[in-house]
Amino acid sequence: DSGVTQTPKHLITATGQRVTLRCSPRSGDLSVYWYQQSLDQGLQFLIQYYNGEERAKGNILERFSAQQFPDLHSELNLSSLELGDSALYFCASSQRGTSGYEQYFGPGTRLTVT
Amino acid sequence: GQQLNQSPQSMFIQEGEDVSMNCTSSSIFNTWLWYKQDPGEGPVLLIALYKAGELTSNGRLTAQFGITRKDSFLNISASIPSDVGIYFCAGQDNAGNMLTFGGGTRLMVKP
């Protein structure tokens, strides 16, 4: 158990809909990262928040947005869903290890768009 | 964007054999990490490497950070059935930044 929690575990929804994925980082971790894992694109970085502020953006679509709340949990909002958005979505959080920032991943949310 | 080439894509080995996989990059990374992912689960961190040339072990796993900072390899000695899964390398350019992942190596172990 990494200490990172994600809900829900599975989500099935229709095209055009909007969903929210939730992540709680490890205790004490200030950074939260969102990644998407699909069969054709592999694991891709979407966005990072640090202590409530957006820190970096990757290949995140404009239909997707995220935020990090004062209690450090984060939500990833996916709107106007398309079939191609079906994927595993992972949240990771980081703490400073002996030499750097190691990222620990949650169990993921499997999103199926029908 | 940056790309990590991970090889081999898959391996089917006999229990007890040693395994080696590697990652190469066109760009320099300051940190290399190796993860294992089981079906339907999140990646689990195995080893983190922070210095060029560093060799680090975690039980039967040994990983090295290449001198050029553009590559890393992972060895698993005396494989067992529970080693089955997908192994990913990941590079990080600066501390606290995003990870760039390799395509993964699917390991299958025959008892």
PDB file of C-alpha atoms in Angstrom:
ATOM      1  CA  ASP A   1       0.000   0.000   0.000  1.00  0.00           C
ATOM      2  CA  SER A   2       1.589   3.244  -1.212  1.00  0.00           C
ATOM      3  CA  GLY A   3      -0.531   5.446   1.036  1.00  0.00           C
ATOM      4  CA  VAL A   4      -2.039   7.241  -1.955  1.00  0.00           C
ATOM      5  CA  THR A   5      -5.779   6.686  -2.283  1.00  0.00           C
ATOM      6  CA  GLN A   6      -7.968   7.173  -5.339  1.00  0.00           C
ATOM      7  CA  THR A   7     -11.711   7.004  -5.819  1.00  0.00           C
ATOM      8  CA  PRO A   8     -13.616   5.610  -7.523  1.00  0.00           C
ATOM      9  CA  LYS A   9     -11.853   2.420  -8.581  1.00  0.00           C
ATOM     10  CA  HIS A  10     -14.009   2.044 -11.671  1.00  0.00           C
ATOM     11  CA  LEU A  11     -16.155   4.512 -13.582  1.00  0.00           C
ATOM     12  CA  ILE A  12     -18.377   3.819 -16.552  1.00  0.00           C
ATOM     13  CA  THR A  13     -20.018   6.730 -18.289  1.00  0.00           C
ATOM     14  CA  ALA A  14     -21.316   7.855 -21.659  1.00  0.00           C
ATOM     15  CA  THR A  15     -19.802  10.134 -24.254  1.00  0.00           C
ATOM     16  CA  GLY A  16     -20.378  13.800 -23.605  1.00  0.00           C
ATOM     17  CA  GLN A  17     -20.586  13.363 -19.854  1.00  0.00           C
ATOM     18  CA  ARG A  18     -18.406  14.872 -17.119  1.00  0.00           C
ATOM     19  CA  VAL A  19     -16.679  12.976 -14.315  1.00  0.00           C
ATOM     20  CA  THR A  20     -14.508  13.811 -11.325  1.00  0.00           C
ATOM     21  CA  LEU A  21     -11.687  11.627 -10.079  1.00  0.00           C
ATOM     22  CA  ARG A  22     -10.377  12.082  -6.567  1.00  0.00           C
ATOM     23  CA  CYS A  23      -6.953  11.560  -5.047  1.00  0.00           C
ATOM     24  CA  SER A  24      -5.605  11.802  -1.507  1.00  0.00           C
ATOM     25  CA  PRO A  25      -1.803  11.969  -1.320  1.00  0.00           C
ATOM     26  CA  ARG A  26       0.467  10.315   1.229  1.00  0.00           C
ATOM     27  CA  SER A  27       0.493  12.056   4.575  1.00  0.00           C
ATOM     28  CA  GLY A  28       2.827  15.027   4.391  1.00  0.00           C
ATOM     29  CA  ASP A  29       3.266  15.008   0.605  1.00  0.00           C
ATOM     30  CA  LEU A  30       2.664  18.414  -0.960  1.00  0.00           C
ATOM     31  CA  SER A  31       2.973  17.448  -4.632  1.00  0.00           C
ATOM     32  CA  VAL A  32       0.286  15.611  -6.552  1.00  0.00           C
ATOM     33  CA  TYR A  33       0.724  14.383 -10.119  1.00  0.00           C
ATOM     34  CA  TRP A  34      -1.889  12.998 -12.501  1.00  0.00           C
ATOM     35  CA  TYR A  35      -0.995  10.455 -15.193  1.00  0.00           C
ATOM     36  CA  GLN A  36      -3.046   8.743 -17.882  1.00  0.00           C
ATOM     37  CA  GLN A  37      -2.296   5.185 -18.977  1.00  0.00           C
ATOM     38  CA  SER A  38      -3.736   3.965 -22.249  1.00  0.00           C
ATOM     39  CA  LEU A  39      -2.801   1.022 -24.432  1.00  0.00           C
ATOM     40  CA  ASP A  40      -1.543   3.144 -27.312  1.00  0.00           C
ATOM     41  CA  GLN A  41       0.081   6.032 -25.401  1.00  0.00           C
ATOM     42  CA  GLY A  42       1.476   4.305 -22.324  1.00  0.00           C
ATOM     43  CA  LEU A  43       1.899   6.310 -19.119  1.00  0.00           C
ATOM     44  CA  GLN A  44       1.644  10.016 -19.845  1.00  0.00           C
ATOM     45  CA  PHE A  45       1.963  12.939 -17.443  1.00  0.00           C
ATOM     46  CA  LEU A  46      -1.062  15.227 -17.334  1.00  0.00           C
ATOM     47  CA  ILE A  47      -0.614  17.836 -14.625  1.00  0.00           C
ATOM     48  CA  GLN A  48       1.121  18.564 -11.306  1.00  0.00           C
ATOM     49  CA  TYR A  49       0.017  20.558  -8.287  1.00  0.00           C
ATOM     50  CA  TYR A  50       2.203  21.645  -5.420  1.00  0.00           C
ATOM     51  CA  ASN A  51       0.626  22.870  -2.185  1.00  0.00           C
ATOM     52  CA  GLY A  52      -2.499  24.034  -3.964  1.00  0.00           C
ATOM     53  CA  GLU A  53      -0.849  25.672  -6.961  1.00  0.00           C
ATOM     54  CA  GLU A  54      -0.511  24.335 -10.485  1.00  0.00           C
ATOM     55  CA  ARG A  55       3.152  23.626 -11.097  1.00  0.00           C
ATOM     56  CA  ALA A  56       3.448  21.885 -14.438  1.00  0.00           C
ATOM     57  CA  LYS A  57       1.289  20.790 -17.330  1.00  0.00           C
ATOM     58  CA  GLY A  58       1.869  17.931 -19.689  1.00  0.00           C
ATOM     59  CA  ASN A  59      -0.261  16.562 -22.481  1.00  0.00           C
ATOM     60  CA  ILE A  60      -3.519  17.501 -20.824  1.00  0.00           C
ATOM     61  CA  LEU A  61      -6.518  18.242 -23.005  1.00  0.00           C
ATOM     62  CA  GLU A  62      -8.413  21.499 -22.591  1.00  0.00           C
ATOM     63  CA  ARG A  63     -11.486  19.425 -21.668  1.00  0.00           C
ATOM     64  CA  PHE A  64      -9.578  18.230 -18.585  1.00  0.00           C
ATOM     65  CA  SER A  65      -8.832  20.290 -15.505  1.00  0.00           C
ATOM     66  CA  ALA A  66      -7.596  19.680 -12.006  1.00  0.00           C
ATOM     67  CA  GLN A  67      -7.275  21.361  -8.659  1.00  0.00           C
ATOM     68  CA  GLN A  68      -5.674  20.743  -5.293  1.00  0.00           C
ATOM     69  CA  PHE A  69      -7.539  21.723  -2.166  1.00  0.00           C
ATOM     70  CA  PRO A  70      -6.237  23.128   1.152  1.00  0.00           C
ATOM     71  CA  ASP A  71      -6.279  19.647   2.689  1.00  0.00           C
ATOM     72  CA  LEU A  72      -3.998  18.634  -0.246  1.00  0.00           C
ATOM     73  CA  HIS A  73      -6.382  16.203  -1.868  1.00  0.00           C
ATOM     74  CA  SER A  74      -6.758  16.675  -5.592  1.00  0.00           C
ATOM     75  CA  GLU A  75      -9.509  16.225  -8.152  1.00  0.00           C
ATOM     76  CA  LEU A  76      -9.215  15.654 -11.878  1.00  0.00           C
ATOM     77  CA  ASN A  77     -12.231  16.785 -13.870  1.00  0.00           C
ATOM     78  CA  LEU A  78     -12.848  15.295 -17.302  1.00  0.00           C
ATOM     79  CA  SER A  79     -15.609  16.829 -19.405  1.00  0.00           C
ATOM     80  CA  SER A  80     -17.216  16.276 -22.815  1.00  0.00           C
ATOM     81  CA  LEU A  81     -15.930  12.749 -22.623  1.00  0.00           C
ATOM     82  CA  GLU A  82     -14.984  10.875 -25.779  1.00  0.00           C
ATOM     83  CA  LEU A  83     -14.434   7.184 -26.372  1.00  0.00           C
ATOM     84  CA  GLY A  84     -10.697   7.822 -26.567  1.00  0.00           C
ATOM     85  CA  ASP A  85     -10.648   9.089 -22.996  1.00  0.00           C
ATOM     86  CA  SER A  86     -11.128   5.552 -21.755  1.00  0.00           C
ATOM     87  CA  ALA A  87      -7.979   4.776 -19.795  1.00  0.00           C
ATOM     88  CA  LEU A  88      -6.482   4.236 -16.381  1.00  0.00           C
ATOM     89  CA  TYR A  89      -5.908   7.476 -14.501  1.00  0.00           C
ATOM     90  CA  PHE A  90      -3.282   7.482 -11.790  1.00  0.00           C
ATOM     91  CA  CYS A  91      -2.463   9.963  -9.120  1.00  0.00           C
ATOM     92  CA  ALA A  92       0.990  10.057  -7.562  1.00  0.00           C
ATOM     93  CA  SER A  93       2.411  12.058  -4.711  1.00  0.00           C
ATOM     94  CA  SER A  94       5.984  12.805  -3.828  1.00  0.00           C
ATOM     95  CA  GLN A  95       8.046  13.133  -0.710  1.00  0.00           C
ATOM     96  CA  ARG A  96      11.660  13.907  -0.478  1.00  0.00           C
ATOM     97  CA  GLY A  97      13.621  10.651  -0.218  1.00  0.00           C
ATOM     98  CA  THR A  98      17.248  10.473   0.773  1.00  0.00           C
ATOM     99  CA  SER A  99      18.303  12.249  -2.387  1.00  0.00           C
ATOM    100  CA  GLY A 100      15.273  13.352  -4.329  1.00  0.00           C
ATOM    101  CA  TYR A 101      11.548  13.330  -4.911  1.00  0.00           C
ATOM    102  CA  GLU A 102      10.298   9.772  -5.324  1.00  0.00           C
ATOM    103  CA  GLN A 103       6.769   9.474  -6.663  1.00  0.00           C
ATOM    104  CA  TYR A 104       4.342   6.965  -5.180  1.00  0.00           C
ATOM    105  CA  PHE A 105       1.307   5.939  -7.165  1.00  0.00           C
ATOM    106  CA  GLY A 106      -2.260   5.261  -6.142  1.00  0.00           C
ATOM    107  CA  PRO A 107      -4.271   2.233  -7.322  1.00  0.00           C
ATOM    108  CA  GLY A 108      -5.822   4.192 -10.183  1.00  0.00           C
ATOM    109  CA  THR A 109      -9.280   4.848 -11.559  1.00  0.00           C
ATOM    110  CA  ARG A 110     -10.334   2.862 -14.607  1.00  0.00           C
ATOM    111  CA  LEU A 111     -12.544   5.074 -16.781  1.00  0.00           C
ATOM    112  CA  THR A 112     -14.671   3.486 -19.466  1.00  0.00           C
ATOM    113  CA  VAL A 113     -16.523   5.792 -21.840  1.00  0.00           C
ATOM    114  CA  THR A 114     -19.277   4.102 -23.836  1.00  0.00           C
TER     115      THR A 114
ATOM    116  CA  GLY B   1       8.631  15.546 -26.025  1.00  0.00           C
ATOM    117  CA  GLN B   2      11.198  13.298 -24.439  1.00  0.00           C
ATOM    118  CA  GLN B   3      11.001   9.605 -25.242  1.00  0.00           C
ATOM    119  CA  LEU B   4      12.359   6.655 -23.348  1.00  0.00           C
ATOM    120  CA  ASN B   5      13.117   3.490 -25.266  1.00  0.00           C
ATOM    121  CA  GLN B   6      12.726   0.448 -23.076  1.00  0.00           C
ATOM    122  CA  SER B   7      13.773  -3.030 -24.139  1.00  0.00           C
ATOM    123  CA  PRO B   8      12.908  -5.751 -24.433  1.00  0.00           C
ATOM    124  CA  GLN B   9       9.162  -5.242 -24.764  1.00  0.00           C
ATOM    125  CA  SER B  10       8.514  -8.693 -23.331  1.00  0.00           C
ATOM    126  CA  MET B  11      10.404 -11.630 -21.882  1.00  0.00           C
ATOM    127  CA  PHE B  12       9.351 -15.201 -21.195  1.00  0.00           C
ATOM    128  CA  ILE B  13      11.856 -16.918 -18.945  1.00  0.00           C
ATOM    129  CA  GLN B  14      12.260 -19.974 -16.780  1.00  0.00           C
ATOM    130  CA  GLU B  15      12.029 -19.658 -13.021  1.00  0.00           C
ATOM    131  CA  GLY B  16      15.499 -19.216 -11.554  1.00  0.00           C
ATOM    132  CA  GLU B  17      16.918 -17.365 -14.548  1.00  0.00           C
ATOM    133  CA  ASP B  18      18.348 -13.871 -14.355  1.00  0.00           C
ATOM    134  CA  VAL B  19      16.644 -11.023 -16.215  1.00  0.00           C
ATOM    135  CA  SER B  20      18.031  -7.815 -17.646  1.00  0.00           C
ATOM    136  CA  MET B  21      16.156  -4.860 -19.144  1.00  0.00           C
ATOM    137  CA  ASN B  22      17.248  -1.366 -20.059  1.00  0.00           C
ATOM    138  CA  CYS B  23      16.119   2.108 -20.949  1.00  0.00           C
ATOM    139  CA  THR B  24      17.743   4.679 -23.174  1.00  0.00           C
ATOM    140  CA  SER B  25      16.895   8.311 -23.704  1.00  0.00           C
ATOM    141  CA  SER B  26      17.777  11.004 -26.190  1.00  0.00           C
ATOM    142  CA  SER B  27      17.940  13.463 -23.307  1.00  0.00           C
ATOM    143  CA  ILE B  28      19.707  13.618 -19.973  1.00  0.00           C
ATOM    144  CA  PHE B  29      17.896  12.759 -16.773  1.00  0.00           C
ATOM    145  CA  ASN B  30      19.003  13.539 -13.237  1.00  0.00           C
ATOM    146  CA  THR B  31      16.961  10.760 -11.674  1.00  0.00           C
ATOM    147  CA  TRP B  32      16.030   7.298 -12.909  1.00  0.00           C
ATOM    148  CA  LEU B  33      13.331   5.199 -11.271  1.00  0.00           C
ATOM    149  CA  TRP B  34      12.122   1.674 -11.844  1.00  0.00           C
ATOM    150  CA  TYR B  35       8.530   0.603 -11.179  1.00  0.00           C
ATOM    151  CA  LYS B  36       6.619  -2.676 -11.345  1.00  0.00           C
ATOM    152  CA  GLN B  37       2.945  -2.790 -12.260  1.00  0.00           C
ATOM    153  CA  ASP B  38       0.598  -5.704 -11.738  1.00  0.00           C
ATOM    154  CA  PRO B  39      -2.616  -5.943 -13.795  1.00  0.00           C
ATOM    155  CA  GLY B  40      -5.203  -3.412 -12.675  1.00  0.00           C
ATOM    156  CA  GLU B  41      -2.884  -1.897 -10.070  1.00  0.00           C
ATOM    157  CA  GLY B  42      -0.774   1.211  -9.799  1.00  0.00           C
ATOM    158  CA  PRO B  43       2.987   1.224 -10.446  1.00  0.00           C
ATOM    159  CA  VAL B  44       5.027   0.293  -7.388  1.00  0.00           C
ATOM    160  CA  LEU B  45       8.414   1.929  -6.902  1.00  0.00           C
ATOM    161  CA  LEU B  46      11.272  -0.584  -6.868  1.00  0.00           C
ATOM    162  CA  ILE B  47      14.470   1.440  -7.054  1.00  0.00           C
ATOM    163  CA  ALA B  48      15.435   5.120  -7.344  1.00  0.00           C
ATOM    164  CA  LEU B  49      18.801   6.276  -8.723  1.00  0.00           C
ATOM    165  CA  TYR B  50      20.157   9.793  -8.252  1.00  0.00           C
ATOM    166  CA  LYS B  51      23.768   9.856  -9.408  1.00  0.00           C
ATOM    167  CA  ALA B  52      25.436   8.965 -12.687  1.00  0.00           C
ATOM    168  CA  GLY B  53      27.200   5.628 -12.287  1.00  0.00           C
ATOM    169  CA  GLU B  54      25.206   4.731  -9.179  1.00  0.00           C
ATOM    170  CA  LEU B  55      24.512   1.039  -8.656  1.00  0.00           C
ATOM    171  CA  THR B  56      21.689   0.252  -6.225  1.00  0.00           C
ATOM    172  CA  SER B  57      20.214  -3.025  -5.036  1.00  0.00           C
ATOM    173  CA  ASN B  58      16.877  -3.947  -3.535  1.00  0.00           C
ATOM    174  CA  GLY B  59      16.865  -7.645  -2.689  1.00  0.00           C
ATOM    175  CA  ARG B  60      17.225  -9.576  -5.945  1.00  0.00           C
ATOM    176  CA  LEU B  61      16.925  -6.372  -7.972  1.00  0.00           C
ATOM    177  CA  THR B  62      19.898  -4.286  -9.053  1.00  0.00           C
ATOM    178  CA  ALA B  63      19.707  -1.098 -11.083  1.00  0.00           C
ATOM    179  CA  GLN B  64      22.322   1.245 -12.476  1.00  0.00           C
ATOM    180  CA  PHE B  65      22.277   4.882 -13.554  1.00  0.00           C
ATOM    181  CA  GLY B  66      24.293   5.194 -16.761  1.00  0.00           C
ATOM    182  CA  ILE B  67      27.395   7.377 -16.853  1.00  0.00           C
ATOM    183  CA  THR B  68      26.021   9.428 -19.741  1.00  0.00           C
ATOM    184  CA  ARG B  69      22.779  10.080 -17.748  1.00  0.00           C
ATOM    185  CA  LYS B  70      20.887   8.852 -20.795  1.00  0.00           C
ATOM    186  CA  ASP B  71      20.380   5.248 -19.803  1.00  0.00           C
ATOM    187  CA  SER B  72      19.627   2.854 -16.987  1.00  0.00           C
ATOM    188  CA  PHE B  73      19.284  -0.866 -16.580  1.00  0.00           C
ATOM    189  CA  LEU B  74      17.522  -3.216 -14.189  1.00  0.00           C
ATOM    190  CA  ASN B  75      18.608  -6.765 -13.372  1.00  0.00           C
ATOM    191  CA  ILE B  76      16.529  -9.340 -11.549  1.00  0.00           C
ATOM    192  CA  SER B  77      18.421 -12.346 -10.280  1.00  0.00           C
ATOM    193  CA  ALA B  78      17.008 -15.833  -9.712  1.00  0.00           C
ATOM    194  CA  SER B  79      13.510 -14.954 -10.951  1.00  0.00           C
ATOM    195  CA  ILE B  80      10.448 -16.358  -9.195  1.00  0.00           C
ATOM    196  CA  PRO B  81       6.810 -16.567 -10.348  1.00  0.00           C
ATOM    197  CA  SER B  82       5.794 -13.451  -8.375  1.00  0.00           C
ATOM    198  CA  ASP B  83       8.205 -11.382 -10.482  1.00  0.00           C
ATOM    199  CA  VAL B  84       5.598 -11.555 -13.259  1.00  0.00           C
ATOM    200  CA  GLY B  85       4.350  -8.119 -14.244  1.00  0.00           C
ATOM    201  CA  ILE B  86       5.247  -5.074 -16.287  1.00  0.00           C
ATOM    202  CA  TYR B  87       8.402  -3.179 -15.392  1.00  0.00           C
ATOM    203  CA  PHE B  88       8.692   0.492 -16.256  1.00  0.00           C
ATOM    204  CA  CYS B  89      11.654   2.801 -16.238  1.00  0.00           C
ATOM    205  CA  ALA B  90      11.041   6.479 -15.632  1.00  0.00           C
ATOM    206  CA  GLY B  91      13.286   9.504 -15.952  1.00  0.00           C
ATOM    207  CA  GLN B  92      13.020  12.786 -14.141  1.00  0.00           C
ATOM    208  CA  ASP B  93      14.909  15.858 -15.321  1.00  0.00           C
ATOM    209  CA  ASN B  94      14.809  17.776 -12.072  1.00  0.00           C
ATOM    210  CA  ALA B  95      13.743  16.913  -8.544  1.00  0.00           C
ATOM    211  CA  GLY B  96      10.013  17.220  -8.053  1.00  0.00           C
ATOM    212  CA  ASN B  97       9.192  17.320 -11.743  1.00  0.00           C
ATOM    213  CA  MET B  98       7.103  15.004 -13.892  1.00  0.00           C
ATOM    214  CA  LEU B  99       8.191  11.498 -14.808  1.00  0.00           C
ATOM    215  CA  THR B 100       8.752  10.378 -18.383  1.00  0.00           C
ATOM    216  CA  PHE B 101       8.061   6.656 -18.728  1.00  0.00           C
ATOM    217  CA  GLY B 102       9.416   3.947 -20.966  1.00  0.00           C
ATOM    218  CA  GLY B 103       7.038   1.657 -22.804  1.00  0.00           C
ATOM    219  CA  GLY B 104       7.447  -1.149 -20.275  1.00  0.00           C
ATOM    220  CA  THR B 105       8.864  -4.673 -20.256  1.00  0.00           C
ATOM    221  CA  ARG B 106       6.341  -7.454 -19.740  1.00  0.00           C
ATOM    222  CA  LEU B 107       7.953 -10.266 -17.771  1.00  0.00           C
ATOM    223  CA  MET B 108       6.520 -13.757 -17.761  1.00  0.00           C
ATOM    224  CA  VAL B 109       8.067 -16.502 -15.624  1.00  0.00           C
ATOM    225  CA  LYS B 110       7.536 -20.178 -16.260  1.00  0.00           C
ATOM    226  CA  PRO B 111       7.626 -22.277 -13.080  1.00  0.00           C
TER     227      PRO B 111
END
